[in-house]
């Protein structure tokens, strides 16, 4: 029982016979030649644990060198070789082997591939086939132990130093929920907006993602449909435009964010038109604007951008008449960033009309950079003659009397059109960025929770305070940090300064 398992057995035509316990794992399978294919296919689950299935080379994990919880070796005198027969020693008794102990010791210090006949291995592993490379210690069928570098396609000799293979694990984007409780709606889209066969160009994607790197800054931009719109199947009302005009250091980058009004079926169309028209206006004047930014002409920039904004938003009223909708229903807020591609220019220009947010992350704390605009309710005082106050010659009912005859004037023969809505105040700010700053321009859907939920502002500060900006996927996940009670569309544009 403890002798050589090959005693009394005819030799195999393809090499020396192995132990008969459990059968030769290579029965019915071609001999391993040390190729990379054998290493790959030996990793399958069916070959682990020293299985004996036909056609499947056995694979033994090096982590199983000791019994679970006992610390006892799996096979005494074996370093990963095939298991021996009951009563054997795992590599055969050296005193009963044909070559003897002296020959085995001599073969241990020589290259196993140097002789024509198979030689015993010093580590107790099985002898290699004639003409084939030996198998690695701790492996069976050419497989690699867990934690060791993979074998080269041509087979590595024992003891050769293979180049380590460094594998960087991919990290999934971190999402999550901040605040007191979970949001009302699901985190993923539920329903698609309704489509018309003849108006497919009016469809808006659920998410838009973009980014770039110029000069000393890295740009990330994302626009996501809100949880409420995803649940109800409404289109995303926010629009996002990123465009570069010019080349080289004279190039100018424009990022425009527009948001339509709530409750309008054409809000997404108005937002897209506002972005498109301001982009066209800036593109036609980009050379002058880029020069003014590099030269620091803030007065010229403010007046010029004010004109371009008014013209672009004024076209919305004409477009509303073409579509047959009310002008009040076809309007949008517009907020933009102008960034120079010149590495020597760190001036960042913000301008626009409507609600939203402009923040800066500096030294780990958020700063609200929204340009101050006086509230109409704060304007108090007595009425001024000529600006809404009643003139002395008017009656208590408001009828104006003539100076000479005292005859009240009759009503006008026509109905005047309603006055245009009061224009939103124009907002402008030009600031110089410092290394390490992060500038954030966002729509009301993200500005409201940043101002109203301290946990969201803190979490974004922790994620964005590192020396490297996040990738596109991670930035998208960051902008979708969910907060209960805030389910509107979110559009965010962030600029990281190197």
PDB file of N, CA and C in Angstrom, residues 261 266 269-271 273-274 277 309-332 416-424:
ATOM      1  N   UNK A 261     -40.201  77.219 -16.868  1.00  0.00           N
ATOM      2  CA  UNK A 261     -41.080  77.403 -15.725  1.00  0.00           C
ATOM      3  C   UNK A 261     -41.885  76.129 -15.479  1.00  0.00           C
ATOM      4  N   UNK A 266     -44.270  73.419 -22.679  1.00  0.00           N
ATOM      5  CA  UNK A 266     -43.174  73.802 -23.572  1.00  0.00           C
ATOM      6  C   UNK A 266     -41.975  74.337 -22.803  1.00  0.00           C
ATOM      7  N   UNK A 269     -38.666  73.186 -24.215  1.00  0.00           N
ATOM      8  CA  UNK A 269     -38.343  73.814 -25.496  1.00  0.00           C
ATOM      9  C   UNK A 269     -37.818  75.228 -25.289  1.00  0.00           C
ATOM     10  N   UNK A 270     -38.420  75.974 -24.370  1.00  0.00           N
ATOM     11  CA  UNK A 270     -37.945  77.326 -24.086  1.00  0.00           C
ATOM     12  C   UNK A 270     -36.534  77.303 -23.515  1.00  0.00           C
ATOM     13  N   UNK A 271     -36.246  76.355 -22.626  1.00  0.00           N
ATOM     14  CA  UNK A 271     -34.902  76.271 -22.063  1.00  0.00           C
ATOM     15  C   UNK A 271     -33.873  75.936 -23.136  1.00  0.00           C
ATOM     16  N   UNK A 273     -34.104  76.606 -26.359  1.00  0.00           N
ATOM     17  CA  UNK A 273     -33.939  77.788 -27.224  1.00  0.00           C
ATOM     18  C   UNK A 273     -33.079  78.847 -26.554  1.00  0.00           C
ATOM     19  N   UNK A 274     -33.271  79.048 -25.256  1.00  0.00           N
ATOM     20  CA  UNK A 274     -32.471  80.051 -24.553  1.00  0.00           C
ATOM     21  C   UNK A 274     -30.983  79.695 -24.596  1.00  0.00           C
ATOM     22  N   UNK A 277     -29.651  80.190 -28.291  1.00  0.00           N
ATOM     23  CA  UNK A 277     -29.515  81.566 -28.757  1.00  0.00           C
ATOM     24  C   UNK A 277     -28.404  82.312 -28.030  1.00  0.00           C
ATOM     25  N   UNK A 309     -27.689  88.938 -23.507  1.00  0.00           N
ATOM     26  CA  UNK A 309     -28.710  88.203 -22.763  1.00  0.00           C
ATOM     27  C   UNK A 309     -30.102  88.715 -23.066  1.00  0.00           C
ATOM     28  N   UNK A 310     -30.272  90.034 -23.101  1.00  0.00           N
ATOM     29  CA  UNK A 310     -31.587  90.604 -23.398  1.00  0.00           C
ATOM     30  C   UNK A 310     -32.056  90.214 -24.796  1.00  0.00           C
ATOM     31  N   UNK A 311     -31.143  90.241 -25.761  1.00  0.00           N
ATOM     32  CA  UNK A 311     -31.537  89.877 -27.122  1.00  0.00           C
ATOM     33  C   UNK A 311     -31.928  88.406 -27.210  1.00  0.00           C
ATOM     34  N   UNK A 312     -31.188  87.559 -26.530  1.00  0.00           N
ATOM     35  CA  UNK A 312     -31.485  86.128 -26.602  1.00  0.00           C
ATOM     36  C   UNK A 312     -32.822  85.804 -25.945  1.00  0.00           C
ATOM     37  N   UNK A 313     -33.068  86.362 -24.762  1.00  0.00           N
ATOM     38  CA  UNK A 313     -34.335  86.102 -24.094  1.00  0.00           C
ATOM     39  C   UNK A 313     -35.496  86.810 -24.779  1.00  0.00           C
ATOM     40  N   UNK A 314     -35.217  87.938 -25.441  1.00  0.00           N
ATOM     41  CA  UNK A 314     -36.284  88.619 -26.172  1.00  0.00           C
ATOM     42  C   UNK A 314     -36.810  87.797 -27.337  1.00  0.00           C
ATOM     43  N   UNK A 315     -35.974  86.939 -27.875  1.00  0.00           N
ATOM     44  CA  UNK A 315     -36.432  86.101 -28.974  1.00  0.00           C
ATOM     45  C   UNK A 315     -37.426  85.046 -28.510  1.00  0.00           C
ATOM     46  N   UNK A 316     -37.465  84.765 -27.212  1.00  0.00           N
ATOM     47  CA  UNK A 316     -38.437  83.796 -26.712  1.00  0.00           C
ATOM     48  C   UNK A 316     -39.869  84.271 -26.913  1.00  0.00           C
ATOM     49  N   UNK A 317     -40.103  85.574 -26.807  1.00  0.00           N
ATOM     50  CA  UNK A 317     -41.455  86.092 -27.014  1.00  0.00           C
ATOM     51  C   UNK A 317     -41.881  85.920 -28.466  1.00  0.00           C
ATOM     52  N   UNK A 318     -40.960  86.153 -29.388  1.00  0.00           N
ATOM     53  CA  UNK A 318     -41.305  85.936 -30.790  1.00  0.00           C
ATOM     54  C   UNK A 318     -41.528  84.453 -31.085  1.00  0.00           C
ATOM     55  N   UNK A 319     -40.745  83.621 -30.460  1.00  0.00           N
ATOM     56  CA  UNK A 319     -40.922  82.188 -30.655  1.00  0.00           C
ATOM     57  C   UNK A 319     -42.239  81.715 -30.064  1.00  0.00           C
ATOM     58  N   UNK A 320     -42.674  82.311 -28.951  1.00  0.00           N
ATOM     59  CA  UNK A 320     -43.965  81.953 -28.357  1.00  0.00           C
ATOM     60  C   UNK A 320     -45.109  82.272 -29.311  1.00  0.00           C
ATOM     61  N   UNK A 321     -45.010  83.407 -30.015  1.00  0.00           N
ATOM     62  CA  UNK A 321     -46.054  83.746 -30.977  1.00  0.00           C
ATOM     63  C   UNK A 321     -46.090  82.745 -32.131  1.00  0.00           C
ATOM     64  N   UNK A 322     -44.925  82.248 -32.538  1.00  0.00           N
ATOM     65  CA  UNK A 322     -44.902  81.259 -33.609  1.00  0.00           C
ATOM     66  C   UNK A 322     -45.541  79.945 -33.181  1.00  0.00           C
ATOM     67  N   UNK A 323     -45.352  79.566 -31.949  1.00  0.00           N
ATOM     68  CA  UNK A 323     -45.912  78.316 -31.440  1.00  0.00           C
ATOM     69  C   UNK A 323     -47.352  78.457 -30.982  1.00  0.00           C
ATOM     70  N   UNK A 324     -47.834  79.682 -30.872  1.00  0.00           N
ATOM     71  CA  UNK A 324     -49.206  79.901 -30.438  1.00  0.00           C
ATOM     72  C   UNK A 324     -49.413  79.721 -28.954  1.00  0.00           C
ATOM     73  N   UNK A 325     -48.407  80.032 -28.143  1.00  0.00           N
ATOM     74  CA  UNK A 325     -48.526  79.921 -26.696  1.00  0.00           C
ATOM     75  C   UNK A 325     -48.338  81.300 -26.082  1.00  0.00           C
ATOM     76  N   UNK A 326     -48.741  81.424 -24.822  1.00  0.00           N
ATOM     77  CA  UNK A 326     -48.604  82.684 -24.133  1.00  0.00           C
ATOM     78  C   UNK A 326     -47.129  83.000 -23.869  1.00  0.00           C
ATOM     79  N   UNK A 327     -46.739  84.259 -23.980  1.00  0.00           N
ATOM     80  CA  UNK A 327     -45.331  84.611 -23.717  1.00  0.00           C
ATOM     81  C   UNK A 327     -44.894  84.272 -22.298  1.00  0.00           C
ATOM     82  N   UNK A 328     -45.828  84.376 -21.331  1.00  0.00           N
ATOM     83  CA  UNK A 328     -45.473  84.059 -19.956  1.00  0.00           C
ATOM     84  C   UNK A 328     -45.179  82.568 -19.764  1.00  0.00           C
ATOM     85  N   UNK A 329     -45.724  81.729 -20.636  1.00  0.00           N
ATOM     86  CA  UNK A 329     -45.500  80.291 -20.535  1.00  0.00           C
ATOM     87  C   UNK A 329     -44.255  79.840 -21.285  1.00  0.00           C
ATOM     88  N   UNK A 330     -43.744  80.702 -22.147  1.00  0.00           N
ATOM     89  CA  UNK A 330     -42.565  80.330 -22.945  1.00  0.00           C
ATOM     90  C   UNK A 330     -41.411  81.248 -22.557  1.00  0.00           C
ATOM     91  N   UNK A 331     -40.897  81.026 -21.381  1.00  0.00           N
ATOM     92  CA  UNK A 331     -39.765  81.796 -20.876  1.00  0.00           C
ATOM     93  C   UNK A 331     -38.870  80.877 -20.061  1.00  0.00           C
ATOM     94  N   UNK A 332     -37.695  81.344 -19.740  1.00  0.00           N
ATOM     95  CA  UNK A 332     -36.737  80.502 -19.027  1.00  0.00           C
ATOM     96  C   UNK A 332     -35.729  81.383 -18.311  1.00  0.00           C
ATOM     97  N   UNK A 416     -56.043  97.997 -24.618  1.00  0.00           N
ATOM     98  CA  UNK A 416     -54.599  97.937 -24.733  1.00  0.00           C
ATOM     99  C   UNK A 416     -54.089  96.542 -24.368  1.00  0.00           C
ATOM    100  N   UNK A 417     -52.974  96.147 -24.993  1.00  0.00           N
ATOM    101  CA  UNK A 417     -52.360  94.856 -24.686  1.00  0.00           C
ATOM    102  C   UNK A 417     -51.768  94.908 -23.293  1.00  0.00           C
ATOM    103  N   UNK A 418     -51.753  93.785 -22.618  1.00  0.00           N
ATOM    104  CA  UNK A 418     -51.172  93.791 -21.274  1.00  0.00           C
ATOM    105  C   UNK A 418     -49.691  94.149 -21.336  1.00  0.00           C
ATOM    106  N   UNK A 419     -49.227  94.853 -20.345  1.00  0.00           N
ATOM    107  CA  UNK A 419     -47.816  95.242 -20.371  1.00  0.00           C
ATOM    108  C   UNK A 419     -46.923  94.018 -20.266  1.00  0.00           C
ATOM    109  N   UNK A 420     -45.731  94.094 -20.823  1.00  0.00           N
ATOM    110  CA  UNK A 420     -44.810  92.949 -20.732  1.00  0.00           C
ATOM    111  C   UNK A 420     -44.430  92.693 -19.283  1.00  0.00           C
ATOM    112  N   UNK A 421     -44.120  91.459 -18.950  1.00  0.00           N
ATOM    113  CA  UNK A 421     -43.746  91.153 -17.562  1.00  0.00           C
ATOM    114  C   UNK A 421     -42.479  91.895 -17.160  1.00  0.00           C
ATOM    115  N   UNK A 422     -42.412  92.178 -15.886  1.00  0.00           N
ATOM    116  CA  UNK A 422     -41.244  92.888 -15.383  1.00  0.00           C
ATOM    117  C   UNK A 422     -40.005  92.027 -15.603  1.00  0.00           C
ATOM    118  N   UNK A 423     -39.006  92.607 -16.207  1.00  0.00           N
ATOM    119  CA  UNK A 423     -37.806  91.848 -16.536  1.00  0.00           C
ATOM    120  C   UNK A 423     -37.046  91.476 -15.265  1.00  0.00           C
ATOM    121  N   UNK A 424     -36.472  90.260 -15.288  1.00  0.00           N
ATOM    122  CA  UNK A 424     -35.637  89.822 -14.182  1.00  0.00           C
ATOM    123  C   UNK A 424     -34.349  90.638 -14.170  1.00  0.00           C
TER     124      UNK A 424
END
